[in-house]
Coordinates of C-alpha atoms in Angstrom, one line a residue:
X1 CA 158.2 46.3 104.6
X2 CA 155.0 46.5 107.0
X3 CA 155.8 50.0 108.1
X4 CA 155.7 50.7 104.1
X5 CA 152.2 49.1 103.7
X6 CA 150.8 50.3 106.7
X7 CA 151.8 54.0 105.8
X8 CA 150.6 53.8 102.7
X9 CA 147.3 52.0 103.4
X10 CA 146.8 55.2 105.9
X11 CA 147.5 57.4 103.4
X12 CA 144.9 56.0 101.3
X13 CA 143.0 56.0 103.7
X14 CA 142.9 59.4 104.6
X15 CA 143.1 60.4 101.1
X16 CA 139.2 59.5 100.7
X17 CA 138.2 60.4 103.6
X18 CA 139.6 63.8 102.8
X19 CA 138.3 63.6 99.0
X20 CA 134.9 62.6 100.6
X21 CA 134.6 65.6 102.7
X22 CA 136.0 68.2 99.8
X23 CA 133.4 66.7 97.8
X24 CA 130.3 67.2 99.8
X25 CA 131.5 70.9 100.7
X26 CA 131.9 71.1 96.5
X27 CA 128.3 69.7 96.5
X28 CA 126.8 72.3 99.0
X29 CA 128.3 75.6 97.5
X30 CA 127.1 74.3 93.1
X31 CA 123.9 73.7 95.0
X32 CA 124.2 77.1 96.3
X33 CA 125.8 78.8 93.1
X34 CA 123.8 77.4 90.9
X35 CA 120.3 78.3 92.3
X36 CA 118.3 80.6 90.3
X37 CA 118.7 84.2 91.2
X38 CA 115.2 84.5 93.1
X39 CA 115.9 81.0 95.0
X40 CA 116.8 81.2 98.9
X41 CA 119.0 78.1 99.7
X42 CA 117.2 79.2 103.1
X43 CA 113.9 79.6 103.2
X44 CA 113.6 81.4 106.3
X45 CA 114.2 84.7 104.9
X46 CA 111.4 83.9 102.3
X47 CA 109.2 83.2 104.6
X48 CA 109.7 86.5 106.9
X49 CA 109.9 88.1 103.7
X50 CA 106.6 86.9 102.8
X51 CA 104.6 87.1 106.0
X52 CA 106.5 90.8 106.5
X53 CA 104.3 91.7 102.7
X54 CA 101.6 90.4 103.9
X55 CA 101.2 92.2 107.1
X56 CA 102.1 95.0 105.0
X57 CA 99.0 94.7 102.7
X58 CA 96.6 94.4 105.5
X59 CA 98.1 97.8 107.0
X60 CA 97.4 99.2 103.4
X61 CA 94.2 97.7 103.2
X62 CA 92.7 98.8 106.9
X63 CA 95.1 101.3 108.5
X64 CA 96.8 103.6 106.2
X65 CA 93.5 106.3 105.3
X66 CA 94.0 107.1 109.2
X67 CA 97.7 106.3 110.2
X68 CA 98.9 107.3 106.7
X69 CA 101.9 104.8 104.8
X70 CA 104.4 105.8 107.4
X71 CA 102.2 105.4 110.8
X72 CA 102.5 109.3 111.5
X73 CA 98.8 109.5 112.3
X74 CA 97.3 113.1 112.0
X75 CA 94.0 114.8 111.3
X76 CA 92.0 112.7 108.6
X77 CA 88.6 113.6 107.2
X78 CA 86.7 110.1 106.9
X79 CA 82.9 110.3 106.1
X80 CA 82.8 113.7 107.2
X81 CA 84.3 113.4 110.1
X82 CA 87.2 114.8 111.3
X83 CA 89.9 112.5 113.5
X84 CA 92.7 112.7 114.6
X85 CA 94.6 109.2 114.5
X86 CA 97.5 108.3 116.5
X87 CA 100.6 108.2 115.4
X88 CA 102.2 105.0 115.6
X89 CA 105.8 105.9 115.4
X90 CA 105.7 108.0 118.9
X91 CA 107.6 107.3 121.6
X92 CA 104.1 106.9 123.5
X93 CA 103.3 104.3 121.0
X94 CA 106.3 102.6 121.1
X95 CA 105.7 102.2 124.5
X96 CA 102.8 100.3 124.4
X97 CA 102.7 96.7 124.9
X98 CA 101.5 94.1 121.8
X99 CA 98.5 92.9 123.9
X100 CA 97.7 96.7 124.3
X101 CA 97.6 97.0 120.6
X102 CA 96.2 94.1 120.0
X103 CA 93.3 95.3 122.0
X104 CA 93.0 98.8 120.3
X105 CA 92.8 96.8 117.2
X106 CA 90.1 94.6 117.7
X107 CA 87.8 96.8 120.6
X108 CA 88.7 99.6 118.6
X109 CA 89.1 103.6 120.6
X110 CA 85.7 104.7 120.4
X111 CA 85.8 108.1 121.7
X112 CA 88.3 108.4 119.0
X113 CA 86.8 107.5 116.6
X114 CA 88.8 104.2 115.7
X115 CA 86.6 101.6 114.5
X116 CA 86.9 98.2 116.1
X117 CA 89.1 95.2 113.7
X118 CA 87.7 91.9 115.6
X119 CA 85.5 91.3 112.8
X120 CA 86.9 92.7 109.7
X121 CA 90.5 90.9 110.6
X122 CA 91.5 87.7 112.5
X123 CA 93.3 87.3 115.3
X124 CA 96.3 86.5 113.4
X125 CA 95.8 89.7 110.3
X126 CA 96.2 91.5 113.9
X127 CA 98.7 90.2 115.3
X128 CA 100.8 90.5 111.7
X129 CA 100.1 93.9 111.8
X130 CA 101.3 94.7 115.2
X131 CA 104.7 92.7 114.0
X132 CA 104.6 95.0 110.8
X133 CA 104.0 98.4 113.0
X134 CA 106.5 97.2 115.4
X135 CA 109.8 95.8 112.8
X136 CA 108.8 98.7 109.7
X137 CA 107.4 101.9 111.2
X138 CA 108.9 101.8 114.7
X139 CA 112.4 100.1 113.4
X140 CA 111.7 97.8 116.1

């Protein structure tokens, strides 16, 4: 008669622990589910996502009339100059270090006619923009 109330206080017993844990993993994935379609259970992602559009805008913004949308660079006629702006998709470019471009950004390349950034942008509009030269036009 013990063995039979033993056995079967176990059994309850690992009955709810089991129903406890089936429960919470229920929990978690209707959390989940049930999220609105624009919602990240993580917001990592959103986050990247969000930093990654606004590096994006300052490229628009400062770099795109000489580098063009997709970093190939080229001859550009600005104020009635003619440059010609470094592509940023090269192998050369890709080369380059982050402090390297971090530098051309802010001292600017004179002799080529790159304006210097270190008082239009911040240190960290730069340093976004390096990321968003080096993950979208250099794949990176």
């Amino acid at each position: 008669m013990k063995i039979i109330k033993i056995s079967l206080i176990l059994s309850v017993i690992a009955l709810f622990i089991f129903a406890c844990a089936e429960n919470k993993i229920t929990t978690e994935t209707n959390i989940a589910a049930n999220a609105p379609a624009n919602t990240l259970v993580n917001a990592q992602p959103a986050t990247t996502m969000d930093e990654m559009a606004s590096a994006k805008k300052i490229y628009m913004d400062n770099c795109v009339k000489c580098h063009k949308e997709e970093g190939t660079g080229g001859k550009v006629v600005i104020d009635g100059k003619t440059l010609k702006a470094a592509s940023l998709i090269s192998e050369h470019s890709k080369k380059d270090d982050d402090a390297e471009i971090i530098e051309h950004i802010e001292e600017g390349i004179p002799d080529e006619g790159m304006p210097a950034f270190k008082n239009r942008l911040s240190d960290e509009q730069i340093k976004m923009v390096v990321k968003y030269i080096r993950v979208n036009l250099q794949n990176k």
